[in-house]
PDB file of C-alpha atoms in Angstrom:
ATOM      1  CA  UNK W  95     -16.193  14.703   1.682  1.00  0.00           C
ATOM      2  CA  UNK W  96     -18.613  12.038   2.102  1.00  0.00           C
ATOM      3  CA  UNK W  97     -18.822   8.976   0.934  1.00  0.00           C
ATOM      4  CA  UNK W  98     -21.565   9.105  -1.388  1.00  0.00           C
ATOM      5  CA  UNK W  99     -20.881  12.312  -2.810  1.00  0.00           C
ATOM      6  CA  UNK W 100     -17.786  10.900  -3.480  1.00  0.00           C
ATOM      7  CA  UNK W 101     -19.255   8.409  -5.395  1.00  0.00           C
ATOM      8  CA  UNK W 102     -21.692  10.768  -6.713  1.00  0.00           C
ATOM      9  CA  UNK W 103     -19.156  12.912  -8.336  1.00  0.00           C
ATOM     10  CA  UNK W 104     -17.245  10.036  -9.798  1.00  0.00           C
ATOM     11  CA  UNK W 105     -20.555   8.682 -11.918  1.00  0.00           C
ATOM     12  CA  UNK W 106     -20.562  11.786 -13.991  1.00  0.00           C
ATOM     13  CA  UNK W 107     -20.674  11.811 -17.408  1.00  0.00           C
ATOM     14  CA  UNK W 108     -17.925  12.945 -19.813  1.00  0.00           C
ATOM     15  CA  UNK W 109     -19.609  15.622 -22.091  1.00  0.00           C
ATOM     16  CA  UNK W 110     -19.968  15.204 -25.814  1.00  0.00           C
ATOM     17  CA  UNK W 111     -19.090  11.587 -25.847  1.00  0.00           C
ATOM     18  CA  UNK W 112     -21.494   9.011 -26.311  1.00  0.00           C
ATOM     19  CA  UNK W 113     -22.775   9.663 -22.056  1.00  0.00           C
ATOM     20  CA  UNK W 114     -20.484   7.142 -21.400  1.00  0.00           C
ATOM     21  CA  UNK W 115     -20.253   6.892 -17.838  1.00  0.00           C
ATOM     22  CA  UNK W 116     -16.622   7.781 -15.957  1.00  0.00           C
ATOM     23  CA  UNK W 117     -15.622   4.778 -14.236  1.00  0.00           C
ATOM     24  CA  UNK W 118     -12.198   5.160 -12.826  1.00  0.00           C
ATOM     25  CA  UNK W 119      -9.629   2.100 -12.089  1.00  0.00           C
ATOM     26  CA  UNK W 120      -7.843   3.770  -9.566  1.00  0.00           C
ATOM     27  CA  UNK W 121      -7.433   6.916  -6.919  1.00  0.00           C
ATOM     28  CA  UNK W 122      -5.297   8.414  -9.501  1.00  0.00           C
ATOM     29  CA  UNK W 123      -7.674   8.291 -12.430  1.00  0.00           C
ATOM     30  CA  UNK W 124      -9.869   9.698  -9.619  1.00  0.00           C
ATOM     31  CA  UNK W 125      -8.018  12.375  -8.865  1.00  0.00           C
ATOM     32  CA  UNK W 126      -6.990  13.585 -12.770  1.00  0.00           C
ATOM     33  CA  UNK W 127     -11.102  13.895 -12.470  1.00  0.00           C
ATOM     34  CA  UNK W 128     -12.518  15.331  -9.807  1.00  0.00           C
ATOM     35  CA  UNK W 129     -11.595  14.030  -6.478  1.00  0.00           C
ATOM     36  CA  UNK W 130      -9.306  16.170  -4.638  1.00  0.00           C
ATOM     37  CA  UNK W 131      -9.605  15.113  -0.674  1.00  0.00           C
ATOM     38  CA  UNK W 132      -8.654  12.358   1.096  1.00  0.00           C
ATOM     39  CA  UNK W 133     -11.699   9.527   1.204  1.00  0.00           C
ATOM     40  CA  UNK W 134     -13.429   6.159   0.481  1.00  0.00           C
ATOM     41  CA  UNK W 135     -14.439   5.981  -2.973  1.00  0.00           C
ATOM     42  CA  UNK W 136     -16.086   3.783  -5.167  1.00  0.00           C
ATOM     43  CA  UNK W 137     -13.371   2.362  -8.172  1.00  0.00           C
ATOM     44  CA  UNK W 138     -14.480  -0.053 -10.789  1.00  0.00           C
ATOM     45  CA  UNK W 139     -12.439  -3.254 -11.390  1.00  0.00           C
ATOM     46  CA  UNK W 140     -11.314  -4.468 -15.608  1.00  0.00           C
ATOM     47  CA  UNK W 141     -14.978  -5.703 -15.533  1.00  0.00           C
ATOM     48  CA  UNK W 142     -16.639  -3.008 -14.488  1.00  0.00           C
ATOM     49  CA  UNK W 143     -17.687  -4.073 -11.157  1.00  0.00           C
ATOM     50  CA  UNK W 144     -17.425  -1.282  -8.806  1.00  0.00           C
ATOM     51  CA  UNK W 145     -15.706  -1.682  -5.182  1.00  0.00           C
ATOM     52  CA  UNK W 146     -14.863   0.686  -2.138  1.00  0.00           C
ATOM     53  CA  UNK W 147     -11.240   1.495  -1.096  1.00  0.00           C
ATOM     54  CA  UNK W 148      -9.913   4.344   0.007  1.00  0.00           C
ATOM     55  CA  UNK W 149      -8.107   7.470  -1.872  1.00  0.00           C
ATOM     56  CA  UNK W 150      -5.006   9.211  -0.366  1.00  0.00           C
ATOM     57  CA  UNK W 151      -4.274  12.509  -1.900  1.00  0.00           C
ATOM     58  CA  UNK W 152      -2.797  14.263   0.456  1.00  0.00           C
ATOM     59  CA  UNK W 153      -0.338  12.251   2.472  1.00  0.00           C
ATOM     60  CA  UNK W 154       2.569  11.970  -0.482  1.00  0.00           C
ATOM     61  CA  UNK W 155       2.259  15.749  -2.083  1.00  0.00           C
ATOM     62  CA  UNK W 156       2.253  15.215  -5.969  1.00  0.00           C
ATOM     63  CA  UNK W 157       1.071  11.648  -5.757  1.00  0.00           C
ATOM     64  CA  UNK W 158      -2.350   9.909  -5.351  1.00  0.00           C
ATOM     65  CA  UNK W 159      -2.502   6.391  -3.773  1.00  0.00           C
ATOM     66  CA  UNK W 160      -5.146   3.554  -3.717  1.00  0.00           C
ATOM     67  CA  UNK W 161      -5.185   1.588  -0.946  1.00  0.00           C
ATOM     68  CA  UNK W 162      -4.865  -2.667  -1.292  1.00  0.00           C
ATOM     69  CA  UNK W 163      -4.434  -3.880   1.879  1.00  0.00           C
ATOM     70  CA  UNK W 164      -4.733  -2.947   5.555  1.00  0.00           C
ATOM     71  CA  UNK W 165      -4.402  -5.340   8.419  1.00  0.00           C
ATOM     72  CA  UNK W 166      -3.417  -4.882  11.848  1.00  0.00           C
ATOM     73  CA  UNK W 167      -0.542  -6.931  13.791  1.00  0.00           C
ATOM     74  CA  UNK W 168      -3.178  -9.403  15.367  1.00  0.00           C
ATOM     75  CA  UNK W 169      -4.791 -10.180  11.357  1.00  0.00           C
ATOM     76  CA  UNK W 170      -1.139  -9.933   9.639  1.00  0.00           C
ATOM     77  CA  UNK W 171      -0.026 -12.828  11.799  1.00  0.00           C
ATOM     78  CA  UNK W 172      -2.442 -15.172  11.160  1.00  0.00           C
ATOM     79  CA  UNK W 173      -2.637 -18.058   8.871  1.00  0.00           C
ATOM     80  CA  UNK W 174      -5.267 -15.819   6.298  1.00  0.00           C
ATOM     81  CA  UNK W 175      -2.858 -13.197   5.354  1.00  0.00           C
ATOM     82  CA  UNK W 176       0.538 -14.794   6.022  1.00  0.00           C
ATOM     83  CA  UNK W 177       0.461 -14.699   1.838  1.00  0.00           C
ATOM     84  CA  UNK W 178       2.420 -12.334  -0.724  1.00  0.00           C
ATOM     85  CA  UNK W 179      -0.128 -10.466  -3.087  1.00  0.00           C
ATOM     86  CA  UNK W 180       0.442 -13.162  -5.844  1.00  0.00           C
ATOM     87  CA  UNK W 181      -1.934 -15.287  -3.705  1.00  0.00           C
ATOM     88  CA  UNK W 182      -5.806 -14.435  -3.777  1.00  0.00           C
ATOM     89  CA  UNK W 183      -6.638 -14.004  -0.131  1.00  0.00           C
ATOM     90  CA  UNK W 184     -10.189 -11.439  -0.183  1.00  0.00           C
ATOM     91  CA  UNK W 185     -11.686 -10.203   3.033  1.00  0.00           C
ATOM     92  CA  UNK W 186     -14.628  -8.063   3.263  1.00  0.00           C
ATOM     93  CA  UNK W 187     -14.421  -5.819   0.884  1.00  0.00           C
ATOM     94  CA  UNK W 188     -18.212  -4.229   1.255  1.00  0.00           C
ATOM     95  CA  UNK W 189     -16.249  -1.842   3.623  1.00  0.00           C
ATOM     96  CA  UNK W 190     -12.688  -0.982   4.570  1.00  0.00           C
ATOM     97  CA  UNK W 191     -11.708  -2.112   7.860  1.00  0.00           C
ATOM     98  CA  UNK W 192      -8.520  -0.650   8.578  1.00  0.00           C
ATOM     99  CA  UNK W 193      -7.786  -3.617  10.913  1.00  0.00           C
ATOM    100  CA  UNK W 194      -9.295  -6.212   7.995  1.00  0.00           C
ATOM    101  CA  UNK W 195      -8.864  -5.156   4.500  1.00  0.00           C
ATOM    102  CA  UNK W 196      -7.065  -6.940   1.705  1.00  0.00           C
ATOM    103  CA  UNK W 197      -8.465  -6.880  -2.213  1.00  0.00           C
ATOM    104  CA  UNK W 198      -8.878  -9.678  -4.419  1.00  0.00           C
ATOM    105  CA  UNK W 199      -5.824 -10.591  -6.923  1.00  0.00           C
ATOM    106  CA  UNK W 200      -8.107  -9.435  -9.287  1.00  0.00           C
ATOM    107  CA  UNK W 201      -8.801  -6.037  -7.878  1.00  0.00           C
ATOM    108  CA  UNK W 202      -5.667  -5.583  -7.173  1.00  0.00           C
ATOM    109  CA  UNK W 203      -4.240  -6.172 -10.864  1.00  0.00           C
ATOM    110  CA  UNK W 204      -7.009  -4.007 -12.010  1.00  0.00           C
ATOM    111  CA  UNK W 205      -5.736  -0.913  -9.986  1.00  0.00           C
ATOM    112  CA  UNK W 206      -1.466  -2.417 -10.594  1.00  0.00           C
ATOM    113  CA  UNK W 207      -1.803  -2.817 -14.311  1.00  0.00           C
ATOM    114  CA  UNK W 208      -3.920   0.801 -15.163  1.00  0.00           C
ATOM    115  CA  UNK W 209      -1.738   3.394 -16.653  1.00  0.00           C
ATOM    116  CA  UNK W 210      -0.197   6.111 -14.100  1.00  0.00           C
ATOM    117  CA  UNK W 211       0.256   2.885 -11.479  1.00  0.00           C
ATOM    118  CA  UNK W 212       4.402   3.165 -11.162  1.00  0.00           C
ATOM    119  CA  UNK W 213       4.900   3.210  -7.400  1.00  0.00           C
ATOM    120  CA  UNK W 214       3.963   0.859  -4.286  1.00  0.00           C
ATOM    121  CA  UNK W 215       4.186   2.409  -0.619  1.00  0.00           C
ATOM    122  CA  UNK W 216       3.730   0.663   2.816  1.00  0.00           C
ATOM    123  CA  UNK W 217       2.780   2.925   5.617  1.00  0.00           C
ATOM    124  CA  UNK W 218       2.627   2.357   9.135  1.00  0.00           C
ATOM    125  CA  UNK W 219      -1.614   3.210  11.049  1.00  0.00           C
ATOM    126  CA  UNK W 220      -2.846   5.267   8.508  1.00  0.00           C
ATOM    127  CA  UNK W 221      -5.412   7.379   9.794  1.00  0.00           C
ATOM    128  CA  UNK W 222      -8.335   8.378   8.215  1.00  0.00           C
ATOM    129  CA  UNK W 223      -9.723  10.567  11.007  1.00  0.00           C
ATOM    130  CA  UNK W 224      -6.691  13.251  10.832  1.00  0.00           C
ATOM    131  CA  UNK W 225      -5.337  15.690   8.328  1.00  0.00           C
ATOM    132  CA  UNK W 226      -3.078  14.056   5.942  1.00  0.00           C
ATOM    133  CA  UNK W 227      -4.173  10.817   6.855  1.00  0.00           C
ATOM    134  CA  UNK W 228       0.152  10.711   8.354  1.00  0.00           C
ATOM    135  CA  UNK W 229       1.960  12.617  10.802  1.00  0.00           C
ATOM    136  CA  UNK W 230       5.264  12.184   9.530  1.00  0.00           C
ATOM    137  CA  UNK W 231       7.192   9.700   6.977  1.00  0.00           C
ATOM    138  CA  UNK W 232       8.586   7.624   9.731  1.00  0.00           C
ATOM    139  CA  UNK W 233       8.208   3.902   9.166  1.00  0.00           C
ATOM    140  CA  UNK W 234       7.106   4.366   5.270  1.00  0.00           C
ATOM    141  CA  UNK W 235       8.671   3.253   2.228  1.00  0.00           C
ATOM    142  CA  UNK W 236       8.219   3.536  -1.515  1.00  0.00           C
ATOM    143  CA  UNK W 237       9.051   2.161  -4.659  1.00  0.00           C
ATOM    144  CA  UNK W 238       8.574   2.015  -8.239  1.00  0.00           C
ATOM    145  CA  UNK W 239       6.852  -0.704 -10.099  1.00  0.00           C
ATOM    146  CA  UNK W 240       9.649  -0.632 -12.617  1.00  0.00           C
ATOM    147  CA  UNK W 241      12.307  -1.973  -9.771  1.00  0.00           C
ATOM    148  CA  UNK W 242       9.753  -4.299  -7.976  1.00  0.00           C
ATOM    149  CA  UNK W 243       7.229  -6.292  -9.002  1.00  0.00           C
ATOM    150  CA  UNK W 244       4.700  -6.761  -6.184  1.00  0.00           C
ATOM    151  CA  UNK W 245       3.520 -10.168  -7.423  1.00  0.00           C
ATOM    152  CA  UNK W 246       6.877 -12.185  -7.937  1.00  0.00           C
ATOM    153  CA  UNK W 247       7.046 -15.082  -5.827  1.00  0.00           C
ATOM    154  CA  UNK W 248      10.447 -16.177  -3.846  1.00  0.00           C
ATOM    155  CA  UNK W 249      11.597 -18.018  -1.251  1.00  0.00           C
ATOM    156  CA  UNK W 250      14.637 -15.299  -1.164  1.00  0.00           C
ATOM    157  CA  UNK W 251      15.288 -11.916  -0.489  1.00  0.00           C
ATOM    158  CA  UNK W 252      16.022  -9.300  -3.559  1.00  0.00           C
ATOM    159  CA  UNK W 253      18.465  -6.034  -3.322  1.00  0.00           C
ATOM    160  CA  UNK W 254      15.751  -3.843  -3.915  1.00  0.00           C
ATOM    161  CA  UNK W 255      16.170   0.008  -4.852  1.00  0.00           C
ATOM    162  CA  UNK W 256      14.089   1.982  -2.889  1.00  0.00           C
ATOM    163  CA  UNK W 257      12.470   5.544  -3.330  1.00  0.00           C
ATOM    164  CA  UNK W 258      12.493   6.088  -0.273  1.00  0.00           C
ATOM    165  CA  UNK W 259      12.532   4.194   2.839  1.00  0.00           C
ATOM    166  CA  UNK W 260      12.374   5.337   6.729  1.00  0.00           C
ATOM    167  CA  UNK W 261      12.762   2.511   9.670  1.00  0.00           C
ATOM    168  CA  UNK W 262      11.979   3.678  13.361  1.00  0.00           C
ATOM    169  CA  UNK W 263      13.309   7.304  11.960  1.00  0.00           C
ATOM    170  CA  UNK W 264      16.085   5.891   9.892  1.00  0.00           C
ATOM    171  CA  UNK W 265      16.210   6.909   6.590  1.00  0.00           C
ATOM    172  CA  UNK W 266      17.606   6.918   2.991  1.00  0.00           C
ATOM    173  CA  UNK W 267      16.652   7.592  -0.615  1.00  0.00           C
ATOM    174  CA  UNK W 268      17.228   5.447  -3.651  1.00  0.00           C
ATOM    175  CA  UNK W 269      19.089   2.863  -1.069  1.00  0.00           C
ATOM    176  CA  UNK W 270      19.096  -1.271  -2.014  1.00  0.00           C
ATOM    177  CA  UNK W 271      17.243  -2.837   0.757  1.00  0.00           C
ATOM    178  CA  UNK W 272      16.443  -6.403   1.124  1.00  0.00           C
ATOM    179  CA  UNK W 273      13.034  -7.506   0.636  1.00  0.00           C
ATOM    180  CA  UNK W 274      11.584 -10.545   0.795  1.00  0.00           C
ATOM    181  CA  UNK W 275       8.847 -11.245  -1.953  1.00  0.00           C
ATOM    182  CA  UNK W 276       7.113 -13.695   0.055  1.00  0.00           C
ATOM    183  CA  UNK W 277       5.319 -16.969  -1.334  1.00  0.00           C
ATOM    184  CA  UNK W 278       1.926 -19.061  -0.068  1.00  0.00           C
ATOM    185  CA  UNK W 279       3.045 -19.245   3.951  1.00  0.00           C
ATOM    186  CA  UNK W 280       4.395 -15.769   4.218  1.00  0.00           C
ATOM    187  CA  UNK W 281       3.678 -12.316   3.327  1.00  0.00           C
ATOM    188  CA  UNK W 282       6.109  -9.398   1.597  1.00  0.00           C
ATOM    189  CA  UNK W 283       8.401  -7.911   4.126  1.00  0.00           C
ATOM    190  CA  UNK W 284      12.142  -6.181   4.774  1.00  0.00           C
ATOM    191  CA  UNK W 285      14.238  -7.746   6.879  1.00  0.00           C
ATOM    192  CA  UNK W 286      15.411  -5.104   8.921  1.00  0.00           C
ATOM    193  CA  UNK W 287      18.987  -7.116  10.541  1.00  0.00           C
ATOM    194  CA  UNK W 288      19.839  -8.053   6.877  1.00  0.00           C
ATOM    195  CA  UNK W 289      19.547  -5.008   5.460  1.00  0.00           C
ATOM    196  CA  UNK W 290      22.232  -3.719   7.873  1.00  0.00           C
ATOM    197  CA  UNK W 291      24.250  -6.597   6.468  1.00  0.00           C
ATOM    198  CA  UNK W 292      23.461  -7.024   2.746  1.00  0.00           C
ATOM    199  CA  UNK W 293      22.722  -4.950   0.200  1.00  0.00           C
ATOM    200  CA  UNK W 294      23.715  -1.392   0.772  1.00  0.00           C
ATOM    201  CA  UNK W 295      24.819  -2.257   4.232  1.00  0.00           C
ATOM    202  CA  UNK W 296      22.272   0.147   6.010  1.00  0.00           C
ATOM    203  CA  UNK W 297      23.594   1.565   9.541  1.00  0.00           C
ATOM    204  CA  UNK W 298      20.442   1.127  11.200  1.00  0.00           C
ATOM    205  CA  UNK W 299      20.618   1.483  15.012  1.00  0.00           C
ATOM    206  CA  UNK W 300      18.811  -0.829  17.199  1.00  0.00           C
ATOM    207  CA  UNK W 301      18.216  -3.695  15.307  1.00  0.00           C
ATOM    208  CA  UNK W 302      16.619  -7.007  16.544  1.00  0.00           C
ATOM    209  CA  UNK W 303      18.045 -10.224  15.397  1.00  0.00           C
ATOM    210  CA  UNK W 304      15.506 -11.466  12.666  1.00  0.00           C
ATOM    211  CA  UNK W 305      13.308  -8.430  12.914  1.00  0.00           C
ATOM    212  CA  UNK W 306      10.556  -7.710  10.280  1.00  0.00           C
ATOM    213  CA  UNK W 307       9.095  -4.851   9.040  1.00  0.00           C
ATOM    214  CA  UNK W 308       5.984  -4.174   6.719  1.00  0.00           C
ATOM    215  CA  UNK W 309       4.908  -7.821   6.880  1.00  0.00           C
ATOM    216  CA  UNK W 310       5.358 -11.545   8.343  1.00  0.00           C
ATOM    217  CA  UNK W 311       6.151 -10.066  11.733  1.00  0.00           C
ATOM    218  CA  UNK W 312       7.718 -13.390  13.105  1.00  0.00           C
ATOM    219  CA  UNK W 313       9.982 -11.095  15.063  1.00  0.00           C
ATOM    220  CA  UNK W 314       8.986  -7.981  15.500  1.00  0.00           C
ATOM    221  CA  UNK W 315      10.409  -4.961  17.415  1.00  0.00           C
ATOM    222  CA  UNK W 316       7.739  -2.554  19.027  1.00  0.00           C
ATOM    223  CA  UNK W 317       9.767   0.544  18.468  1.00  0.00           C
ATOM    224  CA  UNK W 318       8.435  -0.103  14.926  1.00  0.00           C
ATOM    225  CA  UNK W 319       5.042   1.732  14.599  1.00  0.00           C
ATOM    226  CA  UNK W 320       3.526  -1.267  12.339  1.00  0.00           C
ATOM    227  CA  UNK W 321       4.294  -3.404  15.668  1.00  0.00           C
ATOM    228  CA  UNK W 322       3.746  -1.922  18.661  1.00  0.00           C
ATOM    229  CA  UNK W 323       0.802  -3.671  19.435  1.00  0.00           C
ATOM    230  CA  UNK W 324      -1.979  -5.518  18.163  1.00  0.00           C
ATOM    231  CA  UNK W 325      -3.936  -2.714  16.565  1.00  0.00           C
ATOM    232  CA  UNK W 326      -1.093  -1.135  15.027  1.00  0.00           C
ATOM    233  CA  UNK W 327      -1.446  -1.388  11.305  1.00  0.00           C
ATOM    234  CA  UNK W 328       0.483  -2.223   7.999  1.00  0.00           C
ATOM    235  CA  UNK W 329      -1.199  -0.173   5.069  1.00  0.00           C
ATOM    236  CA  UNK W 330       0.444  -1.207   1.215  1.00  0.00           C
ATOM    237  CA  UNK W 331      -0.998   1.112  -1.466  1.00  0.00           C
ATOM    238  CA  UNK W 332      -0.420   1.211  -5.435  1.00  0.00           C
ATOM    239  CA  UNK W 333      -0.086   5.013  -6.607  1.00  0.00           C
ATOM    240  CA  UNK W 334       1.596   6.997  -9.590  1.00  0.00           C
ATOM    241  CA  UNK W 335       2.197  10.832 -10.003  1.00  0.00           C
ATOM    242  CA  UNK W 336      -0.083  13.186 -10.779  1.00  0.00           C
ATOM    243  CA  UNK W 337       0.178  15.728 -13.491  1.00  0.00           C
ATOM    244  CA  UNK W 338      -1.097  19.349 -12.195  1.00  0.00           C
TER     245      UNK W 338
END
């Protein structure tokens, strides 16, 4: 689908009321629609302003995600994004640069506070170009709003209880993992060596001392899809269920 039929299709008009214009929030309001493939798409923000992100659909089956940020290793270490998503820290928004893309606060609250909004994923190089968008649920983890709220800020880690969560093929569901909120000088992320220590004591094999994971990347281990290079990317998306 391309872009600006997607956009077409989403600035139809709801029939028999008032021609008021459909302007949807998020990918899920998308989705309950029209939308039903993987895309970018044009949302509208709580004033109306319209922006591009991109829709996943297909990834997660039964859910529809909207993505908020997207930086590669190289961006996520630097001084610009080393900030948790309480901080308002915009880049170029006109497109989405899978390498370069991080909403304003704004934005983001828009798409965070808009009914349906209960979960928040991190994925490992999304890819646009392929079916799915993911090849597999390895490195991925997801959680609902209701246990974690993406814009606390902390100097300290949290026991967090996770959907689901998958490190270098580890994996567990509804397991306490320790994540670090994050505050102005660094961004969200697990630590991976304390979660094997903490929390529900997570057997995780080959573990680095200090290593991070979906975020900060002070020490990072490259069997880790989000950092095995410089290009790899971290992807964090707000999504919710959809009703068939």
């Amino acid at each position: 689908m391309s872009i600006w039929f997607s956009i077409a299709i989403l600035s139809v008009l709801v029939p028999f009321v008032q021609l008021t214009p459909i302007r949807p929030r998020s990918c899920l309001q998308a989705k309950e629609l029209v939308a039903q493939r993987n895309g970018y798409y044009v949302l509208f923000d709580s004033t109306n302003k319209p922006f591009m992100t991109y829709c996943d659909f297909e990834s997660d089956k039964g859910f529809a995600w909207t993505l908020v940020e997207s930086l590669s290793l190289a961006k996520a270490k630097t001084s610009k994004y080393q900030k948790n998503f309480y901080y308002d820290e915009e880049s170029d928004v006109c497109t989405v640069n899978w390498a370069e893309y991080r909403l304003s606060k704004s934005k983001m609250l828009s798409i965070y506070q808009t009914p349906g909004s209960d979960y928040v994923r991190a994925t490992c190089n999304f890819n646009a170009g392929i079916d799915g968008g993911l090849i597999d649920h390895r490195d991925y983890f997801r959680v609902a709003t209701c246990r974690y709220n993406m814009f606390a800020i902390s100097n300290s880690f949290g026991c967090i209880s996770l959907d689901y969560f998958n490190v270098r093929g580890y994996s567990c569901r509804k397991c306490s993992v320790s994540v670090y909120y994050g505050r102005s000088n660094y961004h969200t992320f697990i630590d991976v060596s304390r979660a094997t220590q903490s929390c529900s004591r997570l057997k995780i094999p080959e573990t680095i001392n200090n290593e991070e994971a979906f975020g900060r990347y002070r020490t990072v281990n490259p069997k880790f899809r989000c950092s095995t290079n410089s290009t790899s990317t971290t992807n964090w998306w707000f999504g919710g269920t959809v009703i068939a």
